[in-house]
XYZ file of N, CA and C in Angstrom:
606
model
N 53.785 -56.003 -111.385
C 54.073 -56.955 -112.470
C 53.790 -58.356 -111.988
N 53.038 -59.161 -112.741
C 52.662 -60.494 -112.335
C 53.784 -61.481 -112.645
N 53.959 -62.487 -111.752
C 54.899 -63.576 -111.982
C 54.105 -64.876 -111.963
N 54.104 -65.600 -113.101
C 53.357 -66.861 -113.182
C 54.224 -68.000 -112.681
N 53.564 -69.030 -112.117
C 54.307 -70.212 -111.655
C 54.901 -70.918 -112.850
N 56.131 -71.430 -112.715
C 56.806 -72.062 -113.844
C 56.252 -73.458 -114.066
N 56.009 -73.860 -115.313
C 55.622 -75.217 -115.676
C 56.005 -75.434 -117.119
N 55.844 -76.639 -117.581
C 56.275 -76.976 -118.938
C 55.150 -76.886 -119.941
N 53.937 -76.578 -119.463
C 52.818 -76.509 -120.385
C 52.887 -75.228 -121.189
N 52.350 -75.328 -122.394
C 52.281 -74.136 -123.234
C 51.115 -73.271 -122.782
N 51.352 -71.980 -122.644
C 50.290 -71.049 -122.258
C 50.161 -69.985 -123.321
N 48.928 -69.533 -123.518
C 48.697 -68.425 -124.452
C 49.277 -67.149 -123.853
N 49.827 -66.295 -124.699
C 50.361 -65.026 -124.157
C 49.268 -64.239 -123.447
N 49.622 -63.660 -122.309
C 48.672 -62.822 -121.587
C 48.438 -61.532 -122.339
N 47.227 -60.942 -122.193
C 47.003 -59.631 -122.808
C 48.040 -58.648 -122.310
N 48.586 -57.875 -123.232
C 49.596 -56.894 -122.850
C 50.990 -57.461 -122.834
N 51.175 -58.742 -123.237
C 52.510 -59.328 -123.286
C 52.930 -59.481 -124.726
N 54.171 -59.154 -125.033
C 54.683 -59.284 -126.394
C 55.018 -60.741 -126.662
N 55.194 -61.081 -127.937
C 55.462 -62.452 -128.323
C 56.788 -62.956 -127.744
N 57.741 -62.067 -127.549
C 59.033 -62.500 -127.025
C 59.035 -62.601 -125.496
N 57.852 -62.433 -124.903
C 57.764 -62.608 -123.464
C 57.919 -61.349 -122.663
N 58.297 -60.236 -123.298
C 58.466 -58.995 -122.552
C 57.112 -58.399 -122.223
N 56.990 -57.885 -120.987
C 55.723 -57.291 -120.575
C 55.545 -55.947 -121.254
N 54.322 -55.657 -121.628
C 54.013 -54.358 -122.226
C 52.893 -53.718 -121.446
N 52.869 -52.405 -121.415
C 51.824 -51.644 -120.733
C 50.909 -51.040 -121.771
N 49.584 -51.238 -121.651
C 48.678 -50.565 -122.578
C 48.722 -49.067 -122.374
N 48.343 -48.319 -123.409
C 48.348 -46.873 -123.319
C 47.394 -46.431 -122.229
N 47.807 -45.441 -121.459
C 46.954 -44.915 -120.405
C 46.772 -45.862 -119.244
N 47.745 -46.778 -119.040
C 47.623 -47.746 -117.955
C 47.609 -47.037 -116.622
N 46.957 -47.705 -115.640
C 46.840 -47.088 -114.324
C 48.166 -46.941 -113.628
N 49.210 -47.673 -114.091
C 50.495 -47.562 -113.433
C 51.197 -46.252 -113.697
N 50.762 -45.521 -114.735
C 51.402 -44.251 -115.043
C 51.093 -43.248 -113.944
N 52.055 -42.392 -113.594
C 51.805 -41.414 -112.539
C 50.754 -40.402 -112.964
N 49.982 -39.939 -111.989
C 48.978 -38.935 -112.267
C 49.641 -37.643 -112.714
N 48.930 -36.907 -113.554
C 49.427 -35.603 -113.985
C 49.438 -34.656 -112.792
N 50.363 -33.679 -112.786
C 50.401 -32.740 -111.655
C 49.076 -32.030 -111.431
N 48.376 -31.694 -112.519
C 47.088 -31.019 -112.371
C 46.068 -31.873 -111.643
N 46.078 -33.195 -111.907
C 45.151 -34.092 -111.234
C 45.472 -34.200 -109.748
N 46.755 -34.301 -109.433
C 47.154 -34.368 -108.018
C 46.773 -33.091 -107.293
N 46.901 -31.950 -107.977
C 46.537 -30.679 -107.364
C 45.045 -30.619 -107.077
N 44.240 -31.107 -108.030
C 42.800 -31.109 -107.817
C 42.424 -31.987 -106.628
N 43.086 -33.139 -106.481
C 42.798 -34.021 -105.363
C 43.201 -33.382 -104.037
N 44.334 -32.685 -104.046
C 44.818 -32.079 -102.810
C 43.891 -30.984 -102.311
N 43.213 -30.301 -103.235
C 42.344 -29.193 -102.854
C 40.875 -29.531 -103.087
N 40.546 -30.808 -102.999
C 39.171 -31.253 -103.188
C 38.377 -31.068 -101.898
N 37.060 -30.895 -102.002
C 36.235 -30.797 -100.792
C 36.142 -32.152 -100.119
N 35.688 -32.207 -98.876
C 35.564 -33.497 -98.197
C 34.590 -34.415 -98.927
N 34.777 -35.689 -98.769
C 33.963 -36.667 -99.485
C 32.482 -36.487 -99.168
N 31.681 -36.515 -100.220
C 30.243 -36.367 -100.052
C 29.756 -34.942 -100.068
N 30.679 -33.970 -100.273
C 30.283 -32.564 -100.327
C 30.814 -31.930 -101.609
N 30.423 -30.700 -101.833
C 30.923 -29.924 -102.975
C 31.178 -28.504 -102.510
N 32.077 -27.824 -103.210
C 32.372 -26.441 -102.845
C 31.155 -25.556 -103.093
N 30.807 -24.748 -102.121
C 29.807 -23.700 -102.293
C 30.551 -22.432 -102.672
N 30.244 -21.888 -103.843
C 30.980 -20.739 -104.347
C 30.332 -19.430 -103.911
N 31.115 -18.353 -103.988
C 30.628 -17.038 -103.586
C 30.025 -16.325 -104.794
N 29.395 -15.170 -104.548
C 28.636 -14.482 -105.585
C 29.539 -13.671 -106.520
N 29.135 -13.522 -107.801
C 29.907 -12.709 -108.755
C 30.022 -11.241 -108.342
N 29.152 -10.773 -107.439
C 29.246 -9.389 -106.981
C 30.577 -9.099 -106.316
N 31.284 -10.158 -105.871
C 32.601 -9.948 -105.273
C 33.584 -9.375 -106.296
N 33.394 -9.663 -107.587
C 34.252 -9.083 -108.633
C 34.184 -7.563 -108.592
N 32.943 -7.046 -108.587
C 32.758 -5.592 -108.576
C 33.342 -4.988 -107.307
N 33.189 -5.668 -106.187
C 33.733 -5.164 -104.928
C 35.249 -5.026 -105.011
N 35.911 -6.059 -105.510
C 37.372 -6.020 -105.597
C 37.842 -4.931 -106.565
N 37.136 -4.753 -107.658
C 37.540 -3.757 -108.646
C 37.370 -2.335 -108.119
N 36.282 -2.105 -107.412
C 36.075 -0.761 -106.846
C 37.125 -0.471 -105.785
N 37.423 -1.447 -104.932
C 38.445 -1.256 -103.895
C 39.807 -1.012 -104.529
N 40.123 -1.773 -105.584
C 41.409 -1.593 -106.264
C 41.514 -0.198 -106.871
N 40.436 0.269 -107.481
C 40.449 1.616 -108.064
C 40.578 2.679 -106.978
N 39.902 2.480 -105.846
C 39.952 3.455 -104.756
C 41.349 3.560 -104.156
N 42.142 2.500 -104.271
C 43.518 2.531 -103.758
C 44.497 2.999 -104.826
N 44.360 2.465 -106.046
C 45.348 2.735 -107.088
C 45.302 4.171 -107.591
N 44.112 4.706 -107.790
C 44.011 6.060 -108.358
C 44.628 7.108 -107.443
N 44.253 7.194 -106.151
C 44.909 8.189 -105.285
C 46.422 7.971 -105.165
N 46.844 6.696 -105.066
C 48.288 6.433 -104.963
C 49.013 6.891 -106.220
N 48.411 6.652 -107.387
C 49.029 7.075 -108.633
C 49.131 8.589 -108.736
N 48.077 9.268 -108.323
C 48.072 10.742 -108.393
C 49.096 11.329 -107.434
N 49.073 10.863 -106.178
C 50.009 11.386 -105.179
C 51.448 11.070 -105.585
N 51.680 9.837 -106.051
C 53.021 9.467 -106.473
C 53.509 10.270 -107.652
N 52.626 10.541 -108.621
C 53.008 11.321 -109.796
C 53.344 12.758 -109.412
N 52.531 13.338 -108.539
C 52.791 14.724 -108.102
C 54.102 14.803 -107.333
N 54.309 13.876 -106.404
C 55.538 13.904 -105.606
C 56.769 13.690 -106.482
N 56.701 12.737 -107.408
C 57.847 12.486 -108.285
C 58.107 13.677 -109.193
N 57.033 14.331 -109.653
C 57.213 15.500 -110.509
C 57.873 16.660 -109.790
N 57.508 16.834 -108.521
C 58.084 17.940 -107.764
C 59.536 17.678 -107.383
N 59.857 16.451 -107.031
C 61.203 16.144 -106.545
C 62.180 15.795 -107.659
N 61.684 15.085 -108.673
C 62.597 14.584 -109.703
C 62.392 15.197 -111.086
N 61.367 16.005 -111.228
C 61.121 16.610 -112.528
C 59.883 16.034 -113.186
N 59.327 16.743 -114.148
C 58.075 16.317 -114.796
C 58.153 14.928 -115.427
N 59.296 14.580 -115.983
C 59.406 13.281 -116.642
C 59.228 12.107 -115.702
N 59.596 12.302 -114.441
C 59.501 11.204 -113.476
C 58.079 10.938 -113.026
N 57.165 11.861 -113.288
C 55.789 11.684 -112.835
C 55.096 10.511 -113.522
N 55.572 10.163 -114.711
C 54.917 9.072 -115.445
C 55.149 7.708 -114.816
N 56.226 7.549 -114.062
C 56.563 6.237 -113.507
C 55.541 5.768 -112.471
N 55.271 6.556 -111.407
C 54.264 6.089 -110.442
C 52.866 6.017 -111.049
N 52.559 6.896 -112.001
C 51.247 6.846 -112.643
C 51.087 5.550 -113.430
N 52.139 5.163 -114.165
C 52.083 3.919 -114.931
C 52.009 2.708 -114.008
N 52.747 2.752 -112.903
C 52.724 1.629 -111.956
C 51.333 1.459 -111.362
N 50.697 2.575 -111.007
C 49.345 2.496 -110.451
C 48.357 1.972 -111.487
N 48.532 2.394 -112.740
C 47.644 1.930 -113.802
C 47.805 0.430 -114.043
N 49.041 -0.060 -114.019
C 49.275 -1.494 -114.200
C 48.695 -2.303 -113.042
N 48.853 -1.787 -111.819
C 48.308 -2.487 -110.657
C 46.781 -2.553 -110.740
N 46.170 -1.464 -111.175
C 44.721 -1.451 -111.311
C 44.259 -2.420 -112.394
N 44.980 -2.453 -113.512
C 44.616 -3.372 -114.597
C 44.745 -4.827 -114.146
N 45.804 -5.124 -113.408
C 45.996 -6.492 -112.918
C 44.876 -6.888 -111.974
N 44.534 -5.997 -111.045
C 43.451 -6.293 -110.112
C 42.115 -6.435 -110.835
N 41.918 -5.621 -111.855
C 40.651 -5.626 -112.598
C 40.449 -6.952 -113.327
N 41.503 -7.404 -114.018
C 41.357 -8.590 -114.858
C 41.499 -9.907 -114.094
N 42.052 -9.860 -112.899
C 42.175 -11.089 -112.107
C 41.061 -11.232 -111.077
N 40.162 -10.252 -111.002
C 39.101 -10.301 -109.992
C 38.223 -11.533 -110.171
N 37.893 -11.864 -111.423
C 37.038 -13.019 -111.675
C 37.675 -14.322 -111.256
N 38.946 -14.510 -111.610
C 39.645 -15.742 -111.239
C 39.792 -15.850 -109.725
N 40.080 -14.725 -109.071
C 40.217 -14.743 -107.614
C 38.895 -15.118 -106.954
N 37.799 -14.587 -107.475
C 36.492 -14.898 -106.894
C 36.115 -16.369 -107.108
N 36.430 -16.890 -108.296
C 36.086 -18.290 -108.575
C 36.901 -19.273 -107.743
N 38.036 -18.828 -107.201
C 38.851 -19.716 -106.380
C 38.273 -19.913 -104.982
N 37.367 -19.010 -104.563
C 36.803 -19.112 -103.226
C 35.714 -20.175 -103.188
N 35.741 -20.983 -102.143
C 34.689 -21.967 -101.935
C 34.759 -22.494 -100.518
N 33.614 -22.906 -100.002
C 33.602 -23.503 -98.669
C 32.695 -24.722 -98.677
N 32.948 -25.630 -97.745
C 32.144 -26.837 -97.613
C 32.004 -27.143 -96.128
N 30.820 -27.564 -95.740
C 30.539 -27.891 -94.352
C 30.604 -29.403 -94.180
N 31.735 -29.870 -93.655
C 31.908 -31.292 -93.417
C 31.239 -31.730 -92.127
N 31.299 -33.017 -91.815
C 30.655 -33.523 -90.590
C 31.211 -32.898 -89.310
N 32.534 -32.659 -89.269
C 33.152 -32.144 -88.043
C 33.974 -30.878 -88.265
N 34.163 -30.479 -89.531
C 35.041 -29.344 -89.826
C 34.443 -28.481 -90.937
N 34.847 -27.215 -90.926
C 34.549 -26.303 -92.028
C 35.764 -26.254 -92.939
N 35.556 -26.474 -94.232
C 36.630 -26.456 -95.212
C 36.504 -25.183 -96.040
N 37.646 -24.530 -96.275
C 37.669 -23.295 -97.049
C 38.853 -23.333 -98.007
N 38.613 -23.022 -99.268
C 39.689 -22.964 -100.257
C 39.649 -21.620 -100.971
N 40.824 -21.122 -101.320
C 40.919 -19.872 -102.082
C 42.348 -19.703 -102.563
N 42.544 -18.766 -103.480
C 43.877 -18.480 -103.992
C 44.034 -18.941 -105.422
N 44.774 -18.155 -106.203
C 45.051 -18.505 -107.595
C 46.531 -18.842 -107.769
N 47.400 -17.869 -107.597
C 48.835 -18.142 -107.702
C 49.290 -19.079 -106.582
N 48.774 -18.849 -105.385
C 49.054 -19.716 -104.237
C 47.711 -20.193 -103.692
N 47.418 -21.459 -103.881
C 46.147 -22.005 -103.421
C 46.251 -22.420 -101.957
N 45.147 -22.290 -101.253
C 45.106 -22.665 -99.845
C 43.871 -23.513 -99.570
N 44.029 -24.441 -98.658
C 42.906 -25.222 -98.146
C 42.980 -25.147 -96.632
N 41.984 -24.521 -96.030
C 41.940 -24.322 -94.586
C 40.850 -25.215 -94.011
N 41.183 -25.928 -92.952
C 40.231 -26.796 -92.265
C 40.081 -26.282 -90.835
N 38.867 -25.906 -90.473
C 38.599 -25.353 -89.154
C 37.647 -26.295 -88.411
N 38.094 -26.953 -87.351
C 37.192 -27.804 -86.572
C 36.086 -26.963 -85.928
N 34.870 -27.464 -85.968
C 33.768 -26.729 -85.361
C 34.006 -26.495 -83.872
N 34.631 -27.454 -83.215
C 34.852 -27.321 -81.787
C 35.852 -26.254 -81.409
N 36.648 -25.761 -82.387
C 37.642 -24.717 -82.101
C 37.109 -23.319 -82.364
N 35.923 -23.229 -82.919
C 35.360 -21.908 -83.235
C 34.903 -21.218 -81.958
N 35.303 -19.962 -81.807
C 34.907 -19.190 -80.642
C 33.912 -18.089 -80.993
N 34.167 -17.403 -82.103
C 33.286 -16.311 -82.514
C 32.988 -16.459 -83.998
N 31.722 -16.371 -84.359
C 31.297 -16.383 -85.755
C 30.423 -15.153 -85.960
N 30.841 -14.270 -86.854
C 30.036 -13.067 -87.073
C 29.935 -12.732 -88.550
N 29.039 -11.820 -88.848
C 28.806 -11.354 -90.217
C 29.143 -9.880 -90.273
N 29.952 -9.473 -91.252
C 30.290 -8.070 -91.439
C 29.970 -7.655 -92.872
N 29.630 -6.396 -93.040
C 29.357 -5.847 -94.374
C 29.611 -4.345 -94.328
N 30.646 -3.884 -95.046
C 30.892 -2.455 -95.099
C 29.883 -1.800 -96.050
N 29.995 -0.494 -96.242
C 29.012 0.222 -97.047
C 28.967 -0.279 -98.485
N 30.142 -0.569 -99.051
C 30.176 -1.050 -100.429
C 29.570 -2.452 -100.523
N 29.896 -3.321 -99.567
C 29.304 -4.656 -99.563
C 27.781 -4.574 -99.426
N 27.303 -3.689 -98.563
C 25.858 -3.535 -98.404
C 25.209 -3.070 -99.701
N 25.874 -2.155 -100.399
C 25.325 -1.665 -101.664
C 25.264 -2.772 -102.710
N 26.199 -3.707 -102.660
C 26.243 -4.812 -103.622
C 25.446 -6.028 -103.157
N 24.920 -5.982 -101.939
C 24.110 -7.081 -101.432
C 24.904 -8.290 -100.988
N 26.141 -8.078 -100.539
C 26.961 -9.197 -100.089
C 27.485 -8.928 -98.678
N 28.032 -9.961 -98.069
C 28.573 -9.846 -96.721
C 29.714 -10.834 -96.561
N 30.430 -10.710 -95.449
C 31.550 -11.592 -95.133
C 31.290 -12.281 -93.804
N 31.473 -13.592 -93.781
C 31.381 -14.351 -92.538
C 32.794 -14.554 -92.013
N 33.009 -14.202 -90.758
C 34.324 -14.347 -90.133
C 34.231 -15.355 -88.995
N 35.233 -16.225 -88.937
C 35.296 -17.245 -87.897
C 36.597 -17.070 -87.141
N 36.509 -16.847 -85.862
C 37.695 -16.749 -85.006
C 37.796 -18.017 -84.177
N 39.002 -18.547 -84.111
C 39.191 -19.838 -83.466
C 39.978 -19.711 -82.174
N 39.944 -20.764 -81.381
C 40.651 -20.790 -80.103
C 42.142 -20.930 -80.319
N 42.916 -20.377 -79.402
C 44.376 -20.525 -79.362
C 45.071 -19.934 -80.575
N 44.460 -19.012 -81.263
C 45.123 -18.337 -82.381
C 44.484 -16.981 -82.592
N 45.286 -16.040 -83.072
C 44.757 -14.708 -83.355
C 44.242 -14.601 -84.783
N 44.502 -15.637 -85.594
C 44.065 -15.599 -86.983
C 42.562 -15.827 -87.065
N 41.957 -15.297 -88.116
C 40.554 -15.548 -88.333
C 40.341 -16.019 -89.769
N 39.298 -16.783 -89.957
C 38.943 -17.311 -91.265
C 37.756 -16.522 -91.773
N 37.816 -16.114 -93.039
C 36.714 -15.321 -93.583
C 36.237 -15.906 -94.889
N 34.943 -15.742 -95.139
C 34.330 -16.158 -96.393
C 33.624 -14.928 -96.950
N 34.215 -14.247 -97.938
C 33.597 -13.036 -98.479
C 32.615 -13.373 -99.600
N 31.867 -12.352 -100.020
C 31.034 -12.490 -101.210
C 29.822 -13.370 -101.053
N 29.303 -13.500 -99.828
C 28.087 -14.273 -99.615
C 26.875 -13.359 -99.667
N 25.754 -13.881 -100.151
C 24.514 -13.121 -100.058
C 24.180 -12.860 -98.605
N 23.502 -11.753 -98.323
C 23.234 -11.382 -96.933
C 22.472 -12.473 -96.191
N 21.429 -13.017 -96.820
C 20.651 -14.078 -96.167
C 21.488 -15.336 -95.970
N 22.269 -15.702 -96.996
C 23.120 -16.893 -96.881
C 24.160 -16.717 -95.785
N 24.701 -15.511 -95.657
C 25.711 -15.253 -94.627
C 25.123 -15.430 -93.227
N 23.918 -14.928 -93.025
C 23.272 -15.057 -91.706
C 22.992 -16.521 -91.396
N 22.492 -17.273 -92.379
C 22.198 -18.695 -92.160
C 23.475 -19.485 -91.872
N 24.560 -19.194 -92.612
C 25.822 -19.878 -92.363
C 26.346 -19.548 -90.984
N 26.256 -18.288 -90.588
C 26.693 -17.905 -89.234
C 25.937 -18.698 -88.181
N 24.627 -18.801 -88.336
C 23.823 -19.518 -87.336
C 24.189 -21.004 -87.288
N 24.416 -21.615 -88.467
C 24.784 -23.036 -88.480
C 26.130 -23.263 -87.817
N 27.101 -22.419 -88.142
C 28.434 -22.591 -87.563
C 28.428 -22.325 -86.064
N 27.666 -21.329 -85.632
C 27.587 -21.031 -84.202
C 26.968 -22.199 -83.445
N 25.926 -22.804 -84.019
C 25.277 -23.941 -83.367
C 26.221 -25.136 -83.299
N 26.962 -25.394 -84.386
C 27.888 -26.523 -84.385
C 29.055 -26.291 -83.445
N 29.501 -25.051 -83.333
C 30.616 -24.774 -82.434
C 30.226 -25.066 -80.991
N 28.986 -24.782 -80.639
C 28.535 -25.084 -79.286
C 28.425 -26.582 -79.063
N 27.958 -27.298 -80.102
C 27.792 -28.749 -79.980
C 29.139 -29.457 -79.854
N 30.107 -29.084 -80.715
C 31.379 -29.797 -80.755
C 32.360 -29.312 -79.699
N 32.106 -28.183 -79.077
C 33.054 -27.674 -78.079
C 32.908 -28.374 -76.741
N 31.901 -29.196 -76.584
C 31.701 -29.918 -75.324
C 32.909 -30.794 -75.024
N 33.503 -30.600 -73.864
C 34.636 -31.421 -73.453
C 35.969 -30.867 -73.882
N 36.004 -29.736 -74.666
C 37.304 -29.166 -75.071
C 37.844 -28.270 -73.969
């Protein structure tokens, strides 16, 4: 809020000031707090001068097939076991639970895939993912110890791969799924080269 020096001269009202001298704020003034959604976007933004590189839509199909491969056998085994131990009526409970889990995985696969993104900053690799719980992971190039590419049979059939980064002083690893095979190899080579460059003196 501005405070003008006091004098006896008449001054025209400043823009945004009411006739009675009370200060007023124009609509949408910068002083208003940012909306929570805007703050969230800023918190999970890529480093300045870069943009998120997204993964391929083939990751949707991968997640759905994996979900079906887990949910269907679990539902069948659970229904049979419940039917034998608790009676035929109880068999519907595990079957319904497996069906709901499969439906949830099926319909959220797209949103989960769209949440994945990575950016190669000057000194760090940035990775974001998650829908209900969003994450932003920053991995310094100098801390990378192993960078490899993996692709199981289903990933190979869909033409995608996963890049995994293992870092020093931790057992955790960072992964970027749903990359094209060629893109995964190129990213691995870039990260491996940078890890050697930045690890000097560590």
